[in-house]
GROMACS .gro file of C-alpha atoms in nm:
model
  280
    1MET     CA    1  10.826  10.385   8.585
    2ASN     CA    2  11.202  10.429   8.585
    3ALA     CA    3  11.405  10.422   8.267
    4TYR     CA    4  11.648  10.131   8.259
    5HIS     CA    5  11.870   9.933   8.027
    6GLU     CA    6  11.994   9.575   8.013
    7GLN     CA    7  12.352   9.475   7.942
    8GLY     CA    8  12.547   9.155   7.912
    9VAL     CA    9  12.793   9.073   8.190
   10VAL     CA   10  13.080   8.826   8.154
   11PHE     CA   11  13.285   8.743   8.462
   12ASP     CA   12  13.535   8.485   8.580
   13CYS     CA   13  13.472   8.204   8.822
   14GLY     CA   14  13.791   8.007   8.862
   15LYS     CA   15  13.899   7.907   8.513
   16SER     CA   16  13.550   7.947   8.363
   17ARG     CA   17  13.372   8.251   8.224
   18LEU     CA   18  13.014   8.297   8.337
   19VAL     CA   19  12.748   8.493   8.150
   20GLY     CA   20  12.471   8.707   8.292
   21ILE     CA   21  12.233   8.993   8.218
   22ALA     CA   22  12.218   9.303   8.438
   23ALA     CA   23  11.907   9.522   8.445
   24ILE     CA   24  12.016   9.872   8.547
   25PRO     CA   25  11.778  10.161   8.624
   26GLU     CA   26  11.876  10.514   8.531
   27ARG     CA   27  11.893  10.599   8.903
   28PRO     CA   28  11.956  10.268   9.082
   29ALA     CA   29  11.889  10.219   9.451
   30ASP     CA   30  12.181  10.109   9.666
   31VAL     CA   31  12.023   9.761   9.701
   32GLY     CA   32  12.056   9.515   9.413
   33VAL     CA   33  11.906   9.171   9.360
   34LEU     CA   34  12.108   8.867   9.256
   35MET     CA   35  11.886   8.599   9.101
   36LEU     CA   36  12.005   8.242   9.150
   37VAL     CA   37  11.882   7.986   8.900
   38GLY     CA   38  11.728   7.664   9.032
   39GLY     CA   39  11.728   7.328   8.857
   40PRO     CA   40  11.850   7.254   8.503
   41GLN     CA   41  11.763   7.590   8.350
   42TYR     CA   42  11.934   7.914   8.257
   43ARG     CA   43  11.904   8.283   8.339
   44ALA     CA   44  11.564   8.345   8.171
   45GLY     CA   45  11.389   8.114   8.417
   46SER     CA   46  11.077   7.905   8.369
   47HIS     CA   47  10.817   8.095   8.165
   48ARG     CA   48  11.076   8.379   8.141
   49GLN     CA   49  11.006   8.451   8.506
   50PHE     CA   50  11.354   8.584   8.590
   51THR     CA   51  11.357   8.810   8.284
   52LEU     CA   52  11.017   8.955   8.371
   53LEU     CA   53  11.106   8.994   8.738
   54ALA     CA   54  11.431   9.173   8.654
   55ARG     CA   55  11.242   9.422   8.438
   56SER     CA   56  10.978   9.479   8.707
   57LEU     CA   57  11.253   9.543   8.961
   58ALA     CA   58  11.423   9.786   8.723
   59ASP     CA   59  11.092   9.970   8.672
   60ALA     CA   60  11.081  10.009   9.051
   61GLY     CA   61  11.440  10.140   9.063
   62PHE     CA   62  11.623   9.825   9.170
   63SER     CA   63  11.914   9.674   8.978
   64SER     CA   64  11.953   9.300   8.932
   65LEU     CA   65  12.182   9.040   8.784
   66ARG     CA   66  12.064   8.703   8.656
   67PHE     CA   67  12.331   8.463   8.538
   68ASP     CA   68  12.408   8.109   8.425
   69TYR     CA   69  12.586   7.884   8.672
   70THR     CA   70  12.910   7.714   8.568
   71GLY     CA   71  12.832   7.458   8.300
   72MET     CA   72  12.479   7.587   8.235
   73GLY     CA   73  12.335   7.803   7.958
   74ASP     CA   74  12.609   8.015   7.803
   75SER     CA   75  12.858   7.976   8.087
   76GLU     CA   76  13.173   7.767   8.059
   77GLY     CA   77  13.291   7.478   8.272
   78GLY     CA   78  13.143   7.159   8.414
   79LYS     CA   79  12.805   7.155   8.583
   80HIS     CA   80  12.793   7.104   8.959
   81GLU     CA   81  12.515   7.054   9.213
   82PHE     CA   82  12.325   7.335   9.386
   83ASP     CA   83  12.502   7.277   9.719
   84LYS     CA   84  12.840   7.328   9.550
   85THR     CA   85  12.773   7.673   9.404
   86GLN     CA   86  12.954   7.888   9.658
   87ASP     CA   87  13.218   8.007   9.412
   88ASP     CA   88  12.957   8.092   9.147
   89ILE     CA   89  12.755   8.300   9.394
   90ALA     CA   90  13.063   8.480   9.527
   91ALA     CA   91  13.182   8.563   9.175
   92ALA     CA   92  12.835   8.684   9.072
   93ILE     CA   93  12.810   8.911   9.377
   94GLU     CA   94  13.137   9.077   9.283
   95ALA     CA   95  13.025   9.103   8.919
   96LEU     CA   96  12.705   9.279   9.026
   97PHE     CA   97  12.895   9.539   9.227
   98LYS     CA   98  13.140   9.594   8.944
   99ALA     CA   99  12.868   9.633   8.680
  100ILE     CA  100  12.657   9.868   8.895
  101PRO     CA  101  12.885  10.087   9.110
  102GLY     CA  102  12.596  10.250   9.297
  103VAL     CA  103  12.491   9.922   9.454
  104ARG     CA  104  12.635   9.863   9.801
  105GLN     CA  105  12.432   9.567   9.927
  106VAL     CA  106  12.264   9.271   9.766
  107VAL     CA  107  11.957   9.052   9.819
  108LEU     CA  108  11.974   8.689   9.707
  109TRP     CA  109  11.661   8.568   9.525
  110GLY     CA  110  11.617   8.197   9.448
  111LEU     CA  111  11.353   7.942   9.355
  112CYS     CA  112  11.362   7.574   9.459
  113ASP     CA  113  11.720   7.447   9.499
  114ALA     CA  114  11.845   7.800   9.427
  115ALA     CA  115  11.666   7.904   9.747
  116SER     CA  116  11.849   7.617   9.916
  117SER     CA  117  12.182   7.749   9.781
  118ALA     CA  118  12.101   8.096   9.914
  119MET     CA  119  12.031   7.953  10.260
  120ILE     CA  120  12.354   7.754  10.262
  121PHE     CA  121  12.587   8.030  10.143
  122GLY     CA  122  12.415   8.367  10.205
  123TYR     CA  123  12.557   8.432  10.550
  124ARG     CA  124  12.912   8.392  10.425
  125HIS     CA  125  12.905   8.714  10.221
  126SER     CA  126  12.921   9.040  10.416
  127ARG     CA  127  12.730   9.243  10.159
  128VAL     CA  128  12.434   9.005  10.139
  129THR     CA  129  12.175   9.181  10.355
  130GLY     CA  130  11.859   8.992  10.261
  131MET     CA  131  11.725   8.673  10.105
  132ILE     CA  132  11.405   8.597   9.915
  133LEU     CA  133  11.340   8.222   9.909
  134LEU     CA  134  11.072   8.061   9.694
  135ASN     CA  135  10.966   7.700   9.754
  136PRO     CA  136  11.299   7.593   9.909
  137TRP     CA  137  11.409   7.239   9.819
  138VAL     CA  138  11.441   7.016  10.129
  139HIS     CA  139  11.363   6.679   9.971
  140ASN     CA  140  11.561   6.415  10.157
  141GLY     CA  141  11.311   6.129  10.187
  142GLU     CA  142  11.197   6.190  10.543
  143TYR     CA  143  10.884   6.392  10.468
  144SER     CA  144  10.818   6.347  10.095
  145ALA     CA  145  10.586   6.045  10.114
  146GLN     CA  146  10.395   6.195  10.408
  147VAL     CA  147  10.339   6.511  10.206
  148LYS     CA  148  10.219   6.317   9.901
  149LEU     CA  149   9.968   6.123  10.110
  150ALA     CA  150   9.845   6.424  10.303
  151HIS     CA  151   9.828   6.683  10.026
  152TYR     CA  152   9.788   6.488   9.702
  153TYR     CA  153   9.629   6.148   9.753
  154ARG     CA  154   9.402   6.228  10.049
  155PRO     CA  155   9.230   6.531   9.886
  156SER     CA  156   9.198   6.337   9.560
  157LEU     CA  157   9.027   6.044   9.729
  158SER     CA  158   8.768   6.273   9.885
  159LYS     CA  159   8.606   6.296   9.541
  160ILE     CA  160   8.389   6.021   9.391
  161ASP     CA  161   8.544   6.037   9.045
  162GLN     CA  162   8.891   5.996   9.198
  163TRP     CA  163   8.780   5.671   9.361
  164ARG     CA  164   8.686   5.546   9.014
  165ARG     CA  165   9.034   5.641   8.892
  166LEU     CA  166   9.188   5.455   9.187
  167LEU     CA  167   8.986   5.139   9.111
  168PHE     CA  168   9.093   5.147   8.747
  169GLY     CA  169   9.457   5.197   8.838
  170GLU     CA  170   9.485   5.557   8.722
  171ILE     CA  171   9.595   5.679   9.068
  172LYS     CA  172   9.902   5.503   9.206
  173LEU     CA  173   9.841   5.507   9.580
  174VAL     CA  174  10.037   5.192   9.665
  175PRO     CA  175  10.379   5.333   9.562
  176ALA     CA  176  10.333   5.628   9.798
  177ILE     CA  177  10.243   5.397  10.087
  178LYS     CA  178  10.547   5.182  10.007
  179GLU     CA  179  10.767   5.492   9.995
  180LEU     CA  180  10.635   5.613  10.331
  181THR     CA  181  10.696   5.271  10.487
  182ARG     CA  182  11.045   5.244  10.339
  183ASN     CA  183  11.144   5.594  10.451
  184SER     CA  184  11.002   5.538  10.800
  185LEU     CA  185  11.196   5.214  10.841
  186ALA     CA  186  11.512   5.379  10.712
  187LEU     CA  187  11.469   5.668  10.954
  188MET     CA  188  11.414   5.429  11.245
  189GLY     CA  189  11.728   5.241  11.141
  190LYS     CA  190  11.931   5.561  11.140
  191LYS     CA  191  11.807   5.658  11.484
  192SER     CA  192  11.873   5.315  11.632
  193SER     CA  193  12.221   5.294  11.482
  194GLY     CA  194  12.311   5.649  11.582
  195ALA     CA  195  12.386   5.745  11.222
  196THR     CA  196  12.429   6.123  11.189
  197ARG     CA  197  12.525   6.179  10.824
  198ARG     CA  198  12.493   6.549  10.755
  199SER     CA  199  12.270   6.644  10.463
  200PHE     CA  200  12.231   6.964  10.267
  201VAL     CA  201  11.912   7.027  10.468
  202CYS     CA  202  12.127   7.057  10.781
  203ASP     CA  203  12.350   7.305  10.599
  204MET     CA  204  12.041   7.506  10.500
  205LEU     CA  205  11.926   7.523  10.860
  206ASP     CA  206  12.273   7.621  10.979
  207GLY     CA  207  12.292   7.896  10.717
  208LEU     CA  208  11.948   8.032  10.804
  209GLN     CA  209  12.031   8.034  11.174
  210ARG     CA  210  12.355   8.224  11.107
  211PHE     CA  211  12.198   8.481  10.873
  212GLN     CA  212  12.154   8.812  11.058
  213TYR     CA  213  11.928   9.000  10.817
  214ASP     CA  214  11.571   8.991  10.686
  215VAL     CA  215  11.433   8.694  10.494
  216LEU     CA  216  11.121   8.664  10.280
  217ILE     CA  217  10.986   8.315  10.213
  218ILE     CA  218  10.730   8.276   9.933
  219LEU     CA  219  10.545   7.945   9.904
  220SER     CA  220  10.313   7.811   9.633
  221GLU     CA  221   9.987   7.677   9.771
  222ALA     CA  222   9.959   7.394   9.515
  223ASP     CA  223  10.318   7.269   9.519
  224LEU     CA  224  10.453   6.955   9.686
  225THR     CA  225  10.800   7.108   9.729
  226ALA     CA  226  10.648   7.396   9.924
  227ARG     CA  227  10.436   7.152  10.127
  228GLU     CA  228  10.742   6.947  10.211
  229PHE     CA  229  10.918   7.261  10.334
  230SER     CA  230  10.612   7.358  10.541
  231THR     CA  231  10.592   7.007  10.688
  232LEU     CA  232  10.959   7.023  10.787
  233THR     CA  233  10.927   7.364  10.951
  234ALA     CA  234  10.612   7.258  11.138
  235ASN     CA  235  10.752   6.929  11.271
  236ASN     CA  236  11.115   7.014  11.342
  237ALA     CA  237  11.173   7.237  11.643
  238ASP     CA  238  11.496   7.391  11.511
  239TRP     CA  239  11.344   7.471  11.173
  240ASN     CA  240  11.033   7.608  11.339
  241ALA     CA  241  11.241   7.841  11.553
  242ALA     CA  242  11.454   7.954  11.258
  243THR     CA  243  11.154   8.041  11.040
  244SER     CA  244  10.958   8.203  11.324
  245LYS     CA  245  11.213   8.474  11.393
  246PRO     CA  246  11.084   8.835  11.359
  247ALA     CA  247  11.325   8.883  11.068
  248VAL     CA  248  11.154   8.608  10.865
  249THR     CA  249  10.832   8.680  10.673
  250THR     CA  250  10.636   8.405  10.497
  251ASN     CA  251  10.377   8.457  10.224
  252THR     CA  252  10.173   8.199  10.031
  253VAL     CA  253  10.059   8.256   9.673
  254LEU     CA  254   9.715   8.098   9.652
  255ALA     CA  255   9.663   7.820   9.394
  256ALA     CA  256  10.013   7.872   9.249
  257ASP     CA  257  10.221   7.582   9.116
  258HIS     CA  258  10.592   7.531   9.172
  259THR     CA  259  10.720   7.769   8.904
  260PHE     CA  260  10.436   8.025   8.925
  261SER     CA  261  10.352   7.945   8.566
  262GLN     CA  262  10.058   8.183   8.526
  263ARG     CA  263  10.117   8.554   8.475
  264LEU     CA  264   9.886   8.635   8.768
  265TRP     CA  265  10.113   8.439   9.004
  266GLN     CA  266  10.430   8.582   8.852
  267ASP     CA  267  10.297   8.934   8.900
  268GLU     CA  268  10.214   8.858   9.263
  269VAL     CA  269  10.567   8.727   9.323
  270SER     CA  270  10.713   9.038   9.158
  271GLN     CA  271  10.501   9.267   9.373
  272LEU     CA  272  10.587   9.078   9.693
  273THR     CA  273  10.955   9.105   9.598
  274ILE     CA  274  10.943   9.475   9.517
  275ASP     CA  275  10.740   9.569   9.825
  276TRP     CA  276  10.972   9.372  10.052
  277VAL     CA  277  11.289   9.525   9.906
  278LYS     CA  278  11.136   9.874   9.929
  279ARG     CA  279  11.051   9.826  10.297
  280ARG     CA  280  11.410   9.739  10.370
   0.00000   0.00000   0.00000
């Protein structure tokens, strides 16, 4: 194991000061990892996942910075959505290089909508030379109900005790069917009217297509967000092509939930991350 230390990092993003924690090995590699926070949480991550990952990376000789977005955790300013975080990411990249002078390139690491942010903005930064994307968020109504029916309700109803739950109203199948019907009709209406409103999912695809470096995608086997992403990449030709490039590697963590809540799953994610960064 490498000796390392952790230090607080405060940096400017516009008129706000953002707060992060850098984990710095005694002899850092020239590749650092910038952890992007997904959802309404702060730099520790669910189940302290980001803290534990940062320390595992430091043990392996890789520096990292985990930080609070504007308006979250200890950072100043007003909160904004994940697809409006370009300035935060750019400021954090510069803060990482300033805090750890030996680092010359950075890998973006994000879970859920943080993975979506990385896809949207990663290609815009010249020193971002890799992305690690966990359970990317692509929920826009088109596939969600199909995924629920295929991967939640259908397996449940293959068991006798689940049929009893359905009969007694404990499983709400009708809402999913209604949602699927509503989304299908809405999609048909968009196609017939020629509506082409661009969504963040389109921006994700555009960013992934433009990104010229290696990408690691990690999916949880027992997570609807991951299933929705897999359904999109399987059924959309452009997404299928983008995720099938030689530069893109996909791994699935068996039985894992969305946030990899068990230590076994967290350790597997850490090892996948470290091995992938080492190979680069």
